[in-house]
mmCIF file of C-alpha atoms in Angstrom:
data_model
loop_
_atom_site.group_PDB
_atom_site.id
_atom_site.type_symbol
_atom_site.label_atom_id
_atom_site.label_comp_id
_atom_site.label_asym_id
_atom_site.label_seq_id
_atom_site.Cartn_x
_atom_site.Cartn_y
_atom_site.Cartn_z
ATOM 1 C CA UNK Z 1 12.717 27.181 -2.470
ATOM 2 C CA UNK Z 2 9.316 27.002 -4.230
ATOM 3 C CA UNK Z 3 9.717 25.864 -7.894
ATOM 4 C CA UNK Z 4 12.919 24.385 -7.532
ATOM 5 C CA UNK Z 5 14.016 22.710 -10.687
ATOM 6 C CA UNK Z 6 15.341 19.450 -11.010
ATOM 7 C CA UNK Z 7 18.747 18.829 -10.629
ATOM 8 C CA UNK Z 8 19.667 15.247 -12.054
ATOM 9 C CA UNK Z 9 22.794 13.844 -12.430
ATOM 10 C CA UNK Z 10 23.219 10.906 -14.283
ATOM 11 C CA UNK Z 11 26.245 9.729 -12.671
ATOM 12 C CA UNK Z 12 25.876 6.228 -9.990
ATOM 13 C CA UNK Z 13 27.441 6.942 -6.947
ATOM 14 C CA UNK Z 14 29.675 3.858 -5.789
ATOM 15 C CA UNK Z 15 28.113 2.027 -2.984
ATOM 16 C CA UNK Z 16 31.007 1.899 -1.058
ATOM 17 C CA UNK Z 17 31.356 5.614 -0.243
ATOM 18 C CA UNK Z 18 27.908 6.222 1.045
ATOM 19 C CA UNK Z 19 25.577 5.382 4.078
ATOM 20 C CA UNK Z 20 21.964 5.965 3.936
ATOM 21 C CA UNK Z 21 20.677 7.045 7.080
ATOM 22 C CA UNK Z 22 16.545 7.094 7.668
ATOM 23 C CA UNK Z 23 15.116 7.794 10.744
ATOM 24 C CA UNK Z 24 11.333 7.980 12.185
ATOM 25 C CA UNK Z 25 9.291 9.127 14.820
ATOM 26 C CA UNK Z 26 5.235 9.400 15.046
ATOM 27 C CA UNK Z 27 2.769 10.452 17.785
ATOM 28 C CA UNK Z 28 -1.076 9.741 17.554
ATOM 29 C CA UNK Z 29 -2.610 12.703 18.063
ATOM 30 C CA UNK Z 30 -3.928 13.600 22.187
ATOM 31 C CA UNK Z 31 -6.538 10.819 23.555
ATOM 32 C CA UNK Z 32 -6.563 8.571 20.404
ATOM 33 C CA UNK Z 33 -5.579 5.080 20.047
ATOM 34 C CA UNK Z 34 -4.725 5.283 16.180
ATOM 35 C CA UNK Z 35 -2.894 7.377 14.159
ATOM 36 C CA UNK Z 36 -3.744 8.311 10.779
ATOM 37 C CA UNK Z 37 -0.273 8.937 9.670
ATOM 38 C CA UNK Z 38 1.616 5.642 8.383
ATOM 39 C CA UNK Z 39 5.124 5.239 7.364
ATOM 40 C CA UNK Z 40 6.507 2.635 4.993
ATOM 41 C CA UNK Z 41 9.973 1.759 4.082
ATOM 42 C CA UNK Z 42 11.001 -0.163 1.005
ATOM 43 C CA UNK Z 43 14.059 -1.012 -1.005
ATOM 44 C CA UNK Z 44 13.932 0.146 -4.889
ATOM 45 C CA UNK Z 45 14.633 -2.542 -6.906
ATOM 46 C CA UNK Z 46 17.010 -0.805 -9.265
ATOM 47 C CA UNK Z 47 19.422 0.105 -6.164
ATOM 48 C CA UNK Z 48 18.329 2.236 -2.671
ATOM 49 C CA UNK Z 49 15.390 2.917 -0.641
ATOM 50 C CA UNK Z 50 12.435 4.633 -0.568
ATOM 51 C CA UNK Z 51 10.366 6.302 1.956
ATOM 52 C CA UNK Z 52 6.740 6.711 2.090
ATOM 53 C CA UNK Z 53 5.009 9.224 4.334
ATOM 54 C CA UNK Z 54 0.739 9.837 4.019
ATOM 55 C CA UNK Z 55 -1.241 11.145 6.106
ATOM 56 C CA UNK Z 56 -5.017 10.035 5.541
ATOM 57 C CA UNK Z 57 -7.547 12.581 5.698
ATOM 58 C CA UNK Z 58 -9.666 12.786 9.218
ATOM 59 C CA UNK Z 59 -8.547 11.290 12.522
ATOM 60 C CA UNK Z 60 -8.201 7.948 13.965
ATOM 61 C CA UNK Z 61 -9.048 4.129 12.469
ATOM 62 C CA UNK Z 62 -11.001 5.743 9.195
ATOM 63 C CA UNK Z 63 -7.680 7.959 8.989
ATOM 64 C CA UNK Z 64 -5.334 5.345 9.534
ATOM 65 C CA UNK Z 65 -7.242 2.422 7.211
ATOM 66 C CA UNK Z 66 -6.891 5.529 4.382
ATOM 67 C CA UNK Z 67 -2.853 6.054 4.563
ATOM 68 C CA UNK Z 68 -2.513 1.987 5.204
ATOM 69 C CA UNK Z 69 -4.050 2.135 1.848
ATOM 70 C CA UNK Z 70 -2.124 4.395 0.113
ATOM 71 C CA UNK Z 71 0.814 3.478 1.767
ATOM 72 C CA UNK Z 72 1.061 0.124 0.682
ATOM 73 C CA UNK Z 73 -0.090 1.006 -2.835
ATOM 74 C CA UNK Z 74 2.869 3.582 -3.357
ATOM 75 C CA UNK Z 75 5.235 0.915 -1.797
ATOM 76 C CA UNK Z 76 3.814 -1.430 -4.133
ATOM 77 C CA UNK Z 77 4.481 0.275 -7.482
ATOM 78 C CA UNK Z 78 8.132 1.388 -6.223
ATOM 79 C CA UNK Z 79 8.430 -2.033 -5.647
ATOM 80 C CA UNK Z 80 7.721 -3.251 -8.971
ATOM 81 C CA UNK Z 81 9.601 -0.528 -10.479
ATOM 82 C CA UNK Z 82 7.416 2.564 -10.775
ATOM 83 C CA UNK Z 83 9.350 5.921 -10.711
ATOM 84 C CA UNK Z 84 8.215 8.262 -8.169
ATOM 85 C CA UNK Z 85 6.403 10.708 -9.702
ATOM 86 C CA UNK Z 86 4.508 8.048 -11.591
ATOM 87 C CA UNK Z 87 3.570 6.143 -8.043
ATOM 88 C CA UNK Z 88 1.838 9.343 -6.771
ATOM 89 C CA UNK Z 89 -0.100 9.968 -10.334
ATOM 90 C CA UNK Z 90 -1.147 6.113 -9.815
ATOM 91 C CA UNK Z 91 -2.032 6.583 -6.725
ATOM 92 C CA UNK Z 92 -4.080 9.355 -6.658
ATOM 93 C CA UNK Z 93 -6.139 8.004 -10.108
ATOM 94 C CA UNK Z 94 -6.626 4.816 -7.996
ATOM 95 C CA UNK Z 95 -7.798 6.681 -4.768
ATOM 96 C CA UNK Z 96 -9.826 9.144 -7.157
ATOM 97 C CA UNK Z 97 -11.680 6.037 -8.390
ATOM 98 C CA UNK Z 98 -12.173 4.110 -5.134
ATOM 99 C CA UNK Z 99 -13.650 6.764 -3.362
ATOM 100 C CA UNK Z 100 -15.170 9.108 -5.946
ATOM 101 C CA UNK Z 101 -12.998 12.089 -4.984
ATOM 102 C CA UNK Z 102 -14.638 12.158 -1.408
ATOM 103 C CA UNK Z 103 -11.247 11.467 0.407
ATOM 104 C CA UNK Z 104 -7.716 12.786 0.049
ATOM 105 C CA UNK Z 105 -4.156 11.554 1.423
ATOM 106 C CA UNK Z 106 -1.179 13.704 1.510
ATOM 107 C CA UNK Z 107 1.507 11.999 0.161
ATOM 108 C CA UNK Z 108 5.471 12.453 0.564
ATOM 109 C CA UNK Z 109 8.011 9.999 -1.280
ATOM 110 C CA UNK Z 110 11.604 10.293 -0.467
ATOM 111 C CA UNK Z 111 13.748 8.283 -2.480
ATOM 112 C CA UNK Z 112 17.454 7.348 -2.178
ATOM 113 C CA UNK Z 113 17.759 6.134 -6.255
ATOM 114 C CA UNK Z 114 21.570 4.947 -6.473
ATOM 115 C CA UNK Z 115 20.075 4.156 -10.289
ATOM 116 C CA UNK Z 116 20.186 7.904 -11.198
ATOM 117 C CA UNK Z 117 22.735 8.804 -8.270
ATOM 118 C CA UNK Z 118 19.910 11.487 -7.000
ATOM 119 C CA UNK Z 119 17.674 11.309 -3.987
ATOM 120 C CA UNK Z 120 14.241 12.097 -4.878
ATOM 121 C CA UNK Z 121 11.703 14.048 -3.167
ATOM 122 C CA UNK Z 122 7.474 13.786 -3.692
ATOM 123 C CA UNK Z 123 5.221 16.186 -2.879
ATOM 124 C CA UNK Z 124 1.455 15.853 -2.746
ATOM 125 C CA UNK Z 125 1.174 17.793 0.494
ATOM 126 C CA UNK Z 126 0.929 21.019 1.553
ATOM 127 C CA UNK Z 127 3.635 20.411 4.402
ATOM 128 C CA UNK Z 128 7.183 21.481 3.359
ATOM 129 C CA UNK Z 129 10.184 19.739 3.510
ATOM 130 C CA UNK Z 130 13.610 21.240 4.269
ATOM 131 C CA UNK Z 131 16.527 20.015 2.494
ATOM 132 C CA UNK Z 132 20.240 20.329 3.796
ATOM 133 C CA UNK Z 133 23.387 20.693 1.695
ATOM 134 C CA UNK Z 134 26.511 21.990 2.014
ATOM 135 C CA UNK Z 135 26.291 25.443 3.719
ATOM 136 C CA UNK Z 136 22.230 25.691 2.714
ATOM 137 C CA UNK Z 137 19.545 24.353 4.850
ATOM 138 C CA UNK Z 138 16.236 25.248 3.032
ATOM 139 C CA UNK Z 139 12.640 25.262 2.526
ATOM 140 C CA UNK Z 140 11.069 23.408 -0.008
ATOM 141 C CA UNK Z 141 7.555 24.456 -0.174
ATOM 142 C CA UNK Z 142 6.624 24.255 -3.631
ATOM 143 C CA UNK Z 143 2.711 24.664 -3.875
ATOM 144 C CA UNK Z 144 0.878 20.695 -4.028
ATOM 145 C CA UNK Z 145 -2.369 19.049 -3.987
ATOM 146 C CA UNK Z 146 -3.032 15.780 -1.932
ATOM 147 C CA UNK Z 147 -3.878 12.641 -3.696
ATOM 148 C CA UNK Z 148 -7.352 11.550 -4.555
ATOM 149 C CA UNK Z 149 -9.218 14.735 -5.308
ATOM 150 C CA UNK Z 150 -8.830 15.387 -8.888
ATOM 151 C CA UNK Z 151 -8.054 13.698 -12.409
ATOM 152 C CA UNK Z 152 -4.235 14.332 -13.509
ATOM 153 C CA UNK Z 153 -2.980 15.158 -9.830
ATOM 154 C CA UNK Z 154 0.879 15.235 -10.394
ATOM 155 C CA UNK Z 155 3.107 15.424 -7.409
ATOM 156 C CA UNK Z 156 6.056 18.241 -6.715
ATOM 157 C CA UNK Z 157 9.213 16.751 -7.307
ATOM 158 C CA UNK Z 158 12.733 18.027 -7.122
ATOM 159 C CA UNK Z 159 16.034 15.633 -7.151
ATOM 160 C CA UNK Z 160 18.928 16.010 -5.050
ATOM 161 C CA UNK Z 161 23.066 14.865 -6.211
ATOM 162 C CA UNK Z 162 23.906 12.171 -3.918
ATOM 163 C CA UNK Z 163 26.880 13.113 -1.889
ATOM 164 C CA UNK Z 164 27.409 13.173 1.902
ATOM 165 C CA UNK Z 165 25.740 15.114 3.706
ATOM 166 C CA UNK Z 166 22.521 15.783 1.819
ATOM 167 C CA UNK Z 167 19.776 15.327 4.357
ATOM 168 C CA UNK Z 168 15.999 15.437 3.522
ATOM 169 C CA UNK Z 169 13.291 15.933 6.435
ATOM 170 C CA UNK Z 170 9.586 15.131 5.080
ATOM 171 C CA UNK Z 171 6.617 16.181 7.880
ATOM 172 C CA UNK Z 172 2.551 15.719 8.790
ATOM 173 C CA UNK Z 173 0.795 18.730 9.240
ATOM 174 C CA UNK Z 174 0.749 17.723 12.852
ATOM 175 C CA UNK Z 175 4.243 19.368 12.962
ATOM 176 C CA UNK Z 176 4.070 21.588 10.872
ATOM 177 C CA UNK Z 177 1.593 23.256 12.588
ATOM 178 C CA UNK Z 178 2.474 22.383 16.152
ATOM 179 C CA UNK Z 179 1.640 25.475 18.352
ATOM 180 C CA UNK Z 180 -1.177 26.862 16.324
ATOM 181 C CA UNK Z 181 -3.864 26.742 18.607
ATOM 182 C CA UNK Z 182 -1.928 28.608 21.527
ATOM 183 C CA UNK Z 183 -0.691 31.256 18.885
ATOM 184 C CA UNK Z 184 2.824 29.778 18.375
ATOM 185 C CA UNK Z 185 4.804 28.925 15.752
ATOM 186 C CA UNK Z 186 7.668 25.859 15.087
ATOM 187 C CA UNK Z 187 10.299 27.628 13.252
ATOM 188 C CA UNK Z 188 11.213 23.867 11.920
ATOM 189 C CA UNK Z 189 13.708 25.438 9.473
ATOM 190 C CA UNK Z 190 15.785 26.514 12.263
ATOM 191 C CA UNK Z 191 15.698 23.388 14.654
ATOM 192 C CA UNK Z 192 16.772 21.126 11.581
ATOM 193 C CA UNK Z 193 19.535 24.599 10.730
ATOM 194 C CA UNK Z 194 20.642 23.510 14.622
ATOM 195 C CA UNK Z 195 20.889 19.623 14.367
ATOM 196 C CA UNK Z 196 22.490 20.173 10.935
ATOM 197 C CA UNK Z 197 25.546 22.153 12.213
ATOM 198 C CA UNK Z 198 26.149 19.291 14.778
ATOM 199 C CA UNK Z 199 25.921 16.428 12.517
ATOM 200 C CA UNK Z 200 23.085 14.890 14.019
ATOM 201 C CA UNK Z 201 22.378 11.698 12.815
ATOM 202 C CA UNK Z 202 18.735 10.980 11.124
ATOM 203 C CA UNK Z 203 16.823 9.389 14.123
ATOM 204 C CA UNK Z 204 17.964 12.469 16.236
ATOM 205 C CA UNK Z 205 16.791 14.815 13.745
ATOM 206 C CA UNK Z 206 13.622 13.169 13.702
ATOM 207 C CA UNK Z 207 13.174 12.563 17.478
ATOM 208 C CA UNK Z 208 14.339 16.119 17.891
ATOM 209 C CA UNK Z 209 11.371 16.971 15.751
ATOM 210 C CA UNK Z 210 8.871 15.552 17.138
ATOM 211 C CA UNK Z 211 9.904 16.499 20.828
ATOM 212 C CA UNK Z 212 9.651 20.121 19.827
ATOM 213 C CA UNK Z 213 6.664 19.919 17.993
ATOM 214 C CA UNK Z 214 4.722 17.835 21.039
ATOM 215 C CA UNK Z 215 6.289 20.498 23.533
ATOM 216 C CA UNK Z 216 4.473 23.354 21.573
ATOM 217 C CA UNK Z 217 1.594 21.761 21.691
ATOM 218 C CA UNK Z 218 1.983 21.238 25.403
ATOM 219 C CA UNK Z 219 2.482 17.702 25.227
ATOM 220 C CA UNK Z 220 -1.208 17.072 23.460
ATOM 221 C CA UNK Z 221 -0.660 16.710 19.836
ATOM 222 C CA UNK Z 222 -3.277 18.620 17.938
ATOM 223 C CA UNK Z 223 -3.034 16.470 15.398
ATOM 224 C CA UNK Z 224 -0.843 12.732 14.473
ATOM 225 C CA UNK Z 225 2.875 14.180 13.552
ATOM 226 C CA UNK Z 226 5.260 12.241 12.119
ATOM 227 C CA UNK Z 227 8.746 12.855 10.977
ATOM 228 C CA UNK Z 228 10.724 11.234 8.123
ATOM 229 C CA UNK Z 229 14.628 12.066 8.107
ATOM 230 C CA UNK Z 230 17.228 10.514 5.185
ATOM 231 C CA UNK Z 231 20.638 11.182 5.285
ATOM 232 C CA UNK Z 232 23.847 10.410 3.701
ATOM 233 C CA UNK Z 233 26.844 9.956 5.550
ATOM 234 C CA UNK Z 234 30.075 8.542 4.277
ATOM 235 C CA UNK Z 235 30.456 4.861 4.867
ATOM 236 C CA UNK Z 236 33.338 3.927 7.451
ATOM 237 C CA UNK Z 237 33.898 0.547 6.426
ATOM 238 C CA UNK Z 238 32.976 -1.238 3.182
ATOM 239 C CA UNK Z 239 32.161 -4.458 5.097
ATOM 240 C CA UNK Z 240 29.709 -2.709 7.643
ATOM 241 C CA UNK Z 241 26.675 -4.667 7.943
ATOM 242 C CA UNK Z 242 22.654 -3.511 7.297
ATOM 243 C CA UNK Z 243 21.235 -2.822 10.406
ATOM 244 C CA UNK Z 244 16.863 -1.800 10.556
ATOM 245 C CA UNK Z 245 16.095 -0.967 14.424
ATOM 246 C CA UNK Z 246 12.486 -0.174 15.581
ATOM 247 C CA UNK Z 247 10.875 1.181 18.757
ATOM 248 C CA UNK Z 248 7.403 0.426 18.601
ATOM 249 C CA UNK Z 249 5.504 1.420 22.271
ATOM 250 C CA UNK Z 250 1.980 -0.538 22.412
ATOM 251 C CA UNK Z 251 -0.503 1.380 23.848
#
């Protein structure tokens, strides 16, 4: 699905037909304490959510302090109103500057926008995502750069209609990569082809994920993986609640 254009709609989607769904799981990777992957979640202030993935460059605290960083800056300017593809330019100009193009983040923005009635995917990674629809389950592997290298770094974007059943999985290279060192493969395309055909819901993609990937690697992550799933499902009730649930093991 490399160089995927844009596909935007300009039509909102009524909030009453549609459930967002976002789930998340993360692994540090094998014998460390902190992960260098972070994961932030933050409404958009024109209507939605949005979905932040980085993974800082490196392992451990140095790692982690890097994504907390650009995390919280790309959560930030979506707060205040910053389209996507603007957040990651910002971002990476701001990262550029602060560390003098010695460190770089990988970046991936997923963005339910009921604004434009399109959810919005960000690429400054060289992870794919894979992107559900109808009958399709694809790919989207669109050549990137991280963040914080170069001048004028612009992120891969493609947008989405929002209707049910679109599903967007965003990765770390922790599972993309799972099984390298022992030779294997994850065919991720076909594990999210599986849990797609079921109707799995977004957690269980993402748990699903994550299991697979640590199994490959024999239960000792190579590297931190983390998984971000958003889906839409059609909304059963109109007067159904918000609910946020986390499972957070201290170690």
């Amino acid at each position: 699905m490399s160089g995927v254009s844009p596909i935007v709609p300009r039509v909102r989607v009524p909030l009453s037909d549609l459930e967002i769904q976002v789930g998340i799981a993360k692994v540090s990777r094998y014998a460390e304490r902190e992960s260098g992957d972070t994961v932030e979640l933050t409404e958009r202030p024109t209507g939605g959510v949005s979905v932040v993935l980085a993974d800082g460059q490196g392992h451990g605290r140095p790692a982690k302090t890097l994504a907390n960083l650009v995390a919280r800056k790309a959560v930030g300017l979506i707060a205040e109103g910053a389209r996507d593809g603007a957040t990651a330019r910002a971002v990476s100009d701001f990262l550029l500057a602060y560390r003098h193009g010695q460190v770089s983040t990988e970046l991936s923005i997923i963005s339910v926008d009921l604004s434009s009635g399109t959810l919005v995917v960000s690429r400054n990674s060289h992870c794919p995502a894979v992107i559900a629809m109808g009958d399709h389950v694809v790919r989207w592997d669109a050549p990137s750069v991280p963040v914080g290298l170069y001048p004028d770094t612009k992120p891969t974007i493609t947008e989405i209609p929002l209707k049910v059943g679109v599903m967007v999985v965003a990765m770390s290279d922790g599972i993309a990569d799972a099984g390298r060192r022992s030779g294997q493969s994850f065919d991720i395309l076909a594990t999210v082809d599986r849990l797609y055909r079921v109707d799995a819901d977004a957690q269980t993609v993402a748990s699903t994920l994550l299991d697979e990937a640590r199994e490959l690697d024999s239960g000792r992550p190579a590297d931190d993986m983390s998984v971000v799933c958003v889906a839409m499902r059609q909304l059963q009730s109109g007067n159904e609640p918000r609910r946020l649930t986390l499972l957070w093991p201290v170690p």
